[in-house]
PDB file of C-alpha atoms in Angstrom:
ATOM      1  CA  UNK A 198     -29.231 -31.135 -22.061  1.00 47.00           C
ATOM      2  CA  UNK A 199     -27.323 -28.447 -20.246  1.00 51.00           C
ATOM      3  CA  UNK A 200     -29.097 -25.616 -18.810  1.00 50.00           C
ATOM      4  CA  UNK A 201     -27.745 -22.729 -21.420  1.00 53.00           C
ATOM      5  CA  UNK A 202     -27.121 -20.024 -18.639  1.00 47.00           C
ATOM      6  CA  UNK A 203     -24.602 -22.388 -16.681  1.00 51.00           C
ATOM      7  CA  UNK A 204     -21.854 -20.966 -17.865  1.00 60.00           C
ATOM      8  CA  UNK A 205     -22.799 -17.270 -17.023  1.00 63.00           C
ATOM      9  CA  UNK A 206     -24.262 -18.916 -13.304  1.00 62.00           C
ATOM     10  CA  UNK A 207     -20.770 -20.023 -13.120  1.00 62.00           C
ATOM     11  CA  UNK A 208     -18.602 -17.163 -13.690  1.00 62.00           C
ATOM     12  CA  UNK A 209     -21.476 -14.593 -11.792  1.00 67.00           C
ATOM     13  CA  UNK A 210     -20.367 -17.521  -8.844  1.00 67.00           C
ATOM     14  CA  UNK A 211     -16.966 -17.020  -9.060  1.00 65.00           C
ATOM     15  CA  UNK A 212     -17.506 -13.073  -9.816  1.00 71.00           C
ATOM     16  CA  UNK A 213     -19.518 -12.455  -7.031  1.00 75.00           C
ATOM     17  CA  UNK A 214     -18.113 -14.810  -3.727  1.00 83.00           C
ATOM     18  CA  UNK A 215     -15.293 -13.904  -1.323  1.00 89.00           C
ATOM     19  CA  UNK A 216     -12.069 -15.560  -2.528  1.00 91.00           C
ATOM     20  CA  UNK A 217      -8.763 -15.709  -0.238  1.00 94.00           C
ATOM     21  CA  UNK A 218      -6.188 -13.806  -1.186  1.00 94.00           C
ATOM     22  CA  UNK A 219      -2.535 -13.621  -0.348  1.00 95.00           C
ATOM     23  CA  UNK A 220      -0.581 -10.048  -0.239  1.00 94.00           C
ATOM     24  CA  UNK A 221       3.140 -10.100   0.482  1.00 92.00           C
ATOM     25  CA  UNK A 222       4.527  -6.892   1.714  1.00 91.00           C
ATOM     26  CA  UNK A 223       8.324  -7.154   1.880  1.00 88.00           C
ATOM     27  CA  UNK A 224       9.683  -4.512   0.302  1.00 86.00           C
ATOM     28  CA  UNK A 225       6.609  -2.615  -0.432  1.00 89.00           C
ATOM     29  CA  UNK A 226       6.190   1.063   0.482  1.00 89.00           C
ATOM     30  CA  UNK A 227       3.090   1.823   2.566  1.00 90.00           C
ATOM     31  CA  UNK A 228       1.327   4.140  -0.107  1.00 89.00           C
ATOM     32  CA  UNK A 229       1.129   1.391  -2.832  1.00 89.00           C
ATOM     33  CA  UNK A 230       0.135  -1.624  -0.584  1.00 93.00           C
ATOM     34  CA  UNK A 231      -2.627   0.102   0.660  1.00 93.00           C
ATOM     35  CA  UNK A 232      -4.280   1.199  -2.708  1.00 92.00           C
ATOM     36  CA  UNK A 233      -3.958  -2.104  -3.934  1.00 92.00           C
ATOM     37  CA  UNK A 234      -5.517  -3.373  -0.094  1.00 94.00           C
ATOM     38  CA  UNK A 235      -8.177  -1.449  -0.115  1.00 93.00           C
ATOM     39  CA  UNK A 236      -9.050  -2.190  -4.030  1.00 93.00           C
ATOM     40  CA  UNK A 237      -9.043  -5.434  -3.087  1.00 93.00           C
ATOM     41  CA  UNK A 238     -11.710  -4.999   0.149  1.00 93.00           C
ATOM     42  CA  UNK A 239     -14.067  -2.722  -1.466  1.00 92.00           C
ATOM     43  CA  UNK A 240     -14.083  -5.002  -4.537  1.00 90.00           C
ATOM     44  CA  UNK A 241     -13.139  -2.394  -7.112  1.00 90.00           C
ATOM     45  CA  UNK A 242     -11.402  -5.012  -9.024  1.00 88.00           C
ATOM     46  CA  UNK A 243     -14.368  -6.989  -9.893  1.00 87.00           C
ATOM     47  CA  UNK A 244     -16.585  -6.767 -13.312  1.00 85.00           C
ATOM     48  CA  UNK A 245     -19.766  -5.982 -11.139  1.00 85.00           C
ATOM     49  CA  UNK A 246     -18.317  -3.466  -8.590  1.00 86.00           C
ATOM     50  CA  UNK A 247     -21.031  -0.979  -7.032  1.00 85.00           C
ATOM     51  CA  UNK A 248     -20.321   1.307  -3.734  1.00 85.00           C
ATOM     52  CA  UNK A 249     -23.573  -0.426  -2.584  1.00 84.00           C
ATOM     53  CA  UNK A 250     -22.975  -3.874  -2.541  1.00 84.00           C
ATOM     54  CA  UNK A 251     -20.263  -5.399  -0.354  1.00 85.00           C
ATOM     55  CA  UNK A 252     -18.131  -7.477  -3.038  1.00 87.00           C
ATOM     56  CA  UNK A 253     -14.801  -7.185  -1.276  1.00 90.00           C
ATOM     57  CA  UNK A 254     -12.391 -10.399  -0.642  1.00 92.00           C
ATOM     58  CA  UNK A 255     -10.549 -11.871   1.775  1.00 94.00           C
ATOM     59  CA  UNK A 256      -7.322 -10.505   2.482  1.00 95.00           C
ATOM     60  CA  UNK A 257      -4.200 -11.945   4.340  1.00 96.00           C
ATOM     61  CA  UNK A 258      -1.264  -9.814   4.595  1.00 95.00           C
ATOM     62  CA  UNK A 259       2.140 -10.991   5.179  1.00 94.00           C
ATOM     63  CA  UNK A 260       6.284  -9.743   6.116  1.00 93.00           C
ATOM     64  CA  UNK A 261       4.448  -6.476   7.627  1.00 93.00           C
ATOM     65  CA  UNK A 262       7.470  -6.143   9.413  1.00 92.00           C
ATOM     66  CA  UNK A 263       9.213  -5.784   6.107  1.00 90.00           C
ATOM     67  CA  UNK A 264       7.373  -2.869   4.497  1.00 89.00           C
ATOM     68  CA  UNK A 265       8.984   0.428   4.072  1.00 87.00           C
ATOM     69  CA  UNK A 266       7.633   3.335   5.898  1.00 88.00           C
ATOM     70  CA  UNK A 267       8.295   7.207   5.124  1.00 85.00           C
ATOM     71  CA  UNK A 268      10.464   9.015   7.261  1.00 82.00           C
ATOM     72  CA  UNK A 269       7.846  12.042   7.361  1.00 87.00           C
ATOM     73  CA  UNK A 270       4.868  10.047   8.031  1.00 88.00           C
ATOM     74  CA  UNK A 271       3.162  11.219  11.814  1.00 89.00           C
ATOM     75  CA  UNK A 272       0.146   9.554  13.699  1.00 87.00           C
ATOM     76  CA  UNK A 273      -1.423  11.888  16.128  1.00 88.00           C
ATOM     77  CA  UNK A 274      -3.934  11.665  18.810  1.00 86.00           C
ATOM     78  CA  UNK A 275      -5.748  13.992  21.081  1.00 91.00           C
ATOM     79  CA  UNK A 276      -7.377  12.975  24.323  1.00 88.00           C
ATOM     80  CA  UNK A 277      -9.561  15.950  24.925  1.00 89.00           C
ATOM     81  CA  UNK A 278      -7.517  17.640  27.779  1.00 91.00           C
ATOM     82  CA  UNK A 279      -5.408  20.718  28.057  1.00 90.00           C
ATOM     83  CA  UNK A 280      -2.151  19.124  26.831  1.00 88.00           C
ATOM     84  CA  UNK A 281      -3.441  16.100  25.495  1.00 90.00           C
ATOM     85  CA  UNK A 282      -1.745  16.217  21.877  1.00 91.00           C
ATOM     86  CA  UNK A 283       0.131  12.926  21.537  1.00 90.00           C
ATOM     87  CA  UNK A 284       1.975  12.353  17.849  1.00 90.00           C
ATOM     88  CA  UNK A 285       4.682   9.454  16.805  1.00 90.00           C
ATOM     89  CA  UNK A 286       6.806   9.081  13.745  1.00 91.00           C
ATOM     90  CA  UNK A 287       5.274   6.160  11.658  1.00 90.00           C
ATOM     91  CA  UNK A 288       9.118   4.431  11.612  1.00 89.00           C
ATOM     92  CA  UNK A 289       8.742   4.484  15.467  1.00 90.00           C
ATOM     93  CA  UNK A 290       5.655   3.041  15.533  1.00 91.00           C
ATOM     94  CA  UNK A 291       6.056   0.574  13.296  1.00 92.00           C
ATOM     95  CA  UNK A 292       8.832  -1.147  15.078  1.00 91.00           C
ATOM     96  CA  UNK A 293       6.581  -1.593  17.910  1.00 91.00           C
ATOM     97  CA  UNK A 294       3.331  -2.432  15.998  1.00 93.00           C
ATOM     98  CA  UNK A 295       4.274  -3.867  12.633  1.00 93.00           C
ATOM     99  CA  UNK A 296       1.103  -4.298  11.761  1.00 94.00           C
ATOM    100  CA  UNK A 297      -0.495  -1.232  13.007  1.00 93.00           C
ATOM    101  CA  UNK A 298       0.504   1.213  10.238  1.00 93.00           C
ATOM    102  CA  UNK A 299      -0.859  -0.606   7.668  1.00 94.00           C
ATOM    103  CA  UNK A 300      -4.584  -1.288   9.733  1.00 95.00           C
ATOM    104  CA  UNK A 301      -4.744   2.880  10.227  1.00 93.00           C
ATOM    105  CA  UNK A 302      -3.229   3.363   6.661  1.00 93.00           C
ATOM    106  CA  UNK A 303      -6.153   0.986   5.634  1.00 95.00           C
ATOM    107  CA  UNK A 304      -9.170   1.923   7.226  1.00 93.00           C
ATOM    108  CA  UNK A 305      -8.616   5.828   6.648  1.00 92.00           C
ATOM    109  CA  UNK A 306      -8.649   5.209   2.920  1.00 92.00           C
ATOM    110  CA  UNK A 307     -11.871   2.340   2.916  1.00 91.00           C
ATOM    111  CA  UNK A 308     -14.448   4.914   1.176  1.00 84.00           C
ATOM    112  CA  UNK A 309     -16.585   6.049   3.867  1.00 83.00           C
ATOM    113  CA  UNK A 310     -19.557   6.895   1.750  1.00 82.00           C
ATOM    114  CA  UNK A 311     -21.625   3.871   4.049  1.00 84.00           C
ATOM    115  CA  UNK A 312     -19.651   3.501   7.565  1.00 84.00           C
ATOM    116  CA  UNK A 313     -21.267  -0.009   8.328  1.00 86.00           C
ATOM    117  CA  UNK A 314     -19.032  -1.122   5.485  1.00 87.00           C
ATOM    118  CA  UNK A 315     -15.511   0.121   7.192  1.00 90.00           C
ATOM    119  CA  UNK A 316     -16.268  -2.531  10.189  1.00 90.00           C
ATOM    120  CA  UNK A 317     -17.230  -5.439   7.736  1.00 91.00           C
ATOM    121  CA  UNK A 318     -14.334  -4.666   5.013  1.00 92.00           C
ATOM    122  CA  UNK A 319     -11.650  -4.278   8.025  1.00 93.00           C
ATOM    123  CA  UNK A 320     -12.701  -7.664   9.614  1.00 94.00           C
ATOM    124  CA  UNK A 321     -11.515  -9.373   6.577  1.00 95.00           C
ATOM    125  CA  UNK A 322      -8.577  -8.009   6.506  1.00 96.00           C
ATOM    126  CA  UNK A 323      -5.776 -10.294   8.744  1.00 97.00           C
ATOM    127  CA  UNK A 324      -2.366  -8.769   8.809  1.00 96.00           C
ATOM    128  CA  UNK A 325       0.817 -10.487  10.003  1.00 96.00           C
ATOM    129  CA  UNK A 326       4.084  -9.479  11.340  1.00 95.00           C
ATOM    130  CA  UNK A 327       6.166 -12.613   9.823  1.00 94.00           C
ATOM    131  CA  UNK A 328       5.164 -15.275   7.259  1.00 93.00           C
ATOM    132  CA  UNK A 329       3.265 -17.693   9.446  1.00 92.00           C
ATOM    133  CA  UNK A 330      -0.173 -17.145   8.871  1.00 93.00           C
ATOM    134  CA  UNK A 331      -3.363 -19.744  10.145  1.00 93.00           C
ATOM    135  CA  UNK A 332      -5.128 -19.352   6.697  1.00 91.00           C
ATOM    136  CA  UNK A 333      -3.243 -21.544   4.133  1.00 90.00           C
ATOM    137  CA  UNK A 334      -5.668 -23.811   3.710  1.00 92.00           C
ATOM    138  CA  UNK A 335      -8.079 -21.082   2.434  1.00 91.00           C
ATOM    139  CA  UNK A 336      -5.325 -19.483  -0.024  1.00 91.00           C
ATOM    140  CA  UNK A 337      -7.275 -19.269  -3.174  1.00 89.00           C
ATOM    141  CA  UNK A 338      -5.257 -16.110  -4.963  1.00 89.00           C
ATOM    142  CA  UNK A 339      -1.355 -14.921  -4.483  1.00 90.00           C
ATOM    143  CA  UNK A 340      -0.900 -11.342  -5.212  1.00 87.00           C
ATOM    144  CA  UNK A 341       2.570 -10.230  -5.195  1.00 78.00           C
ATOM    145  CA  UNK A 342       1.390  -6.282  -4.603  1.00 72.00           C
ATOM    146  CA  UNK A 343       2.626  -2.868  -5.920  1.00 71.00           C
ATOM    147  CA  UNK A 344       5.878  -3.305  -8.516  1.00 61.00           C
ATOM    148  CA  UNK A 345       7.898  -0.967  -6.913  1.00 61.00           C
ATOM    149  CA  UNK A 346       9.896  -3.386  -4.254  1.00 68.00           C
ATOM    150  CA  UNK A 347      12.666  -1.607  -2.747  1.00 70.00           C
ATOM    151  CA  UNK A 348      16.145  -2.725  -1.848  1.00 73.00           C
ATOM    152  CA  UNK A 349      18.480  -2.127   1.024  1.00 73.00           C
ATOM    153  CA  UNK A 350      22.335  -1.050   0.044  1.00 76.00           C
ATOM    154  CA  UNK A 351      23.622  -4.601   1.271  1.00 81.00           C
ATOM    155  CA  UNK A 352      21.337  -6.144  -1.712  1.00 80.00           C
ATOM    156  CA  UNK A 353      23.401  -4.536  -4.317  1.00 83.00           C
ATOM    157  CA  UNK A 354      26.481  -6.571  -5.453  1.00 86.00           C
ATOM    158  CA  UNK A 355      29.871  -4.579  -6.225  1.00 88.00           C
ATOM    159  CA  UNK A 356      29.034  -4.484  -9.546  1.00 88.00           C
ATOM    160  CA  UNK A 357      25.913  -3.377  -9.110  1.00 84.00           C
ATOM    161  CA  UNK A 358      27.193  -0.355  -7.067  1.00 81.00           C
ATOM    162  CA  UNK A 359      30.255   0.251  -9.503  1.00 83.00           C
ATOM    163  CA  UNK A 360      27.812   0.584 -12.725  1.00 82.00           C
ATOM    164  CA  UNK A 361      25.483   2.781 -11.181  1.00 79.00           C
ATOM    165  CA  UNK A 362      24.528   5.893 -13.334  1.00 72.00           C
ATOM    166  CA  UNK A 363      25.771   8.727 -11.562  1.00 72.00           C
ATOM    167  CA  UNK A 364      23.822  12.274 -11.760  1.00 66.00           C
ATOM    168  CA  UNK A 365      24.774  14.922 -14.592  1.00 66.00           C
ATOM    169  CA  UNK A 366      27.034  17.813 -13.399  1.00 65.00           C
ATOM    170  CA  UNK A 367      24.601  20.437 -12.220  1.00 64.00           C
ATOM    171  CA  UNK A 368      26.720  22.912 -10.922  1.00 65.00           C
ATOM    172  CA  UNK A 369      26.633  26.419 -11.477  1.00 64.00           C
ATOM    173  CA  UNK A 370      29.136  27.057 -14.395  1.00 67.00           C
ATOM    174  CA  UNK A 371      30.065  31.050 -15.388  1.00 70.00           C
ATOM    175  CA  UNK A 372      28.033  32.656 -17.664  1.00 67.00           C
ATOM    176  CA  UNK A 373      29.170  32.120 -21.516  1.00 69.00           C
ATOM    177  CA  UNK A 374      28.422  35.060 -23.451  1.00 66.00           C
ATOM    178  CA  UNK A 375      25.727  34.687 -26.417  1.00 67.00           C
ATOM    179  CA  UNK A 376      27.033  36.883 -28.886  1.00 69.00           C
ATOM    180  CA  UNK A 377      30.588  38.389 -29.682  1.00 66.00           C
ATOM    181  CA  UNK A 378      29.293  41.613 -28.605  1.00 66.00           C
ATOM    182  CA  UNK A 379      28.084  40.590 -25.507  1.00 63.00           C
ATOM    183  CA  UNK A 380      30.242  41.917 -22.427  1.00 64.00           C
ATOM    184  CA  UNK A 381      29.492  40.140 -19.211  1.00 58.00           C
ATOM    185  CA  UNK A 382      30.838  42.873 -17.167  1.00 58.00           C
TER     186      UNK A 382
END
């Protein structure tokens, strides 16, 4: 006879272990893939969440390289010397560090309400430039991220472009009077 709490062991198993789980970014903007990143480390998106319990998963990121970045976005530094204010544009950096954006982006939103959590929830995070990553074996999970994947103008066919909906007329047109009696002068 089966134990009658196997099926509950079972699922508080699977509820409660570190699964492996695949995140492509191509296409993604930087905002979205890091909400659903970090819901993903602290755990959020499990039955049995807590902030005190460390329930997070597994995360491999891939196509950082292909994300899209704000043009506005600025990462600053300060060294502690007269003059030591360094900034650069996030589209800058991220040609140079593909992967760098999204590890900042990441580990300023983590909740910081226990610190020693930050360190443990960012070293499960492995981000990748390209799509070779080491960890396919471990794949458990694909998540295909945020909905709103972006396209460059060479994606669109002619049609495409031709049948686009073009914005209303919202120029300033002269005042119509209201009311026969109305004079506009």
């Amino acid at each position: 006879m089966a134990h009658r709490f196997a099926n509950s062991r079972s699922a508080q198993l699977l509820t409660t272990s570190r699964q492996w789980v695949l995140v492509d970014a191509t296409g993604q903007d930087l905002e979205g893939i890091t909400r659903t990143v970090c819901k993903l480390l602290e755990g959020r998106h499990k039955p049995i969440y807590s902030k005190t319990m460390d329930l997070g998963d597994n995360l491999v990121v891939i196509n950082t390289r292909k994300m899209v970045i704000p043009e506005k976005k600025v990462y600053w530094w300060y060294s502690g010397y007269a003059s030591g204010h360094r900034h650069v544009y996030a589209k800058d950096f991220h040609l140079f560090r593909p992967t760098e954006c999204l590890r900042l982006q990441v580990e300023f939103k983590l909740d910081k309400i226990f610190p020693h959590y930050v360190k443990d929830r960012m070293s499960r995070l492995y981000l990748y430039p390209d799509e070779d990553y080491p960890y396919a074996a471990n794949i458990s999970k694909v998540i295909e991220g945020p909905n709103n994947v972006y396209r460059s103008l060479s994606d669109y066919t002619e049609n495409d472009i031709a049948n686009f909906v073009e914005a209303p007329d919202c120029r300033v047109r002269e005042p119509q009077p209201l009311y026969e009696w109305d004079d506009l002068d």
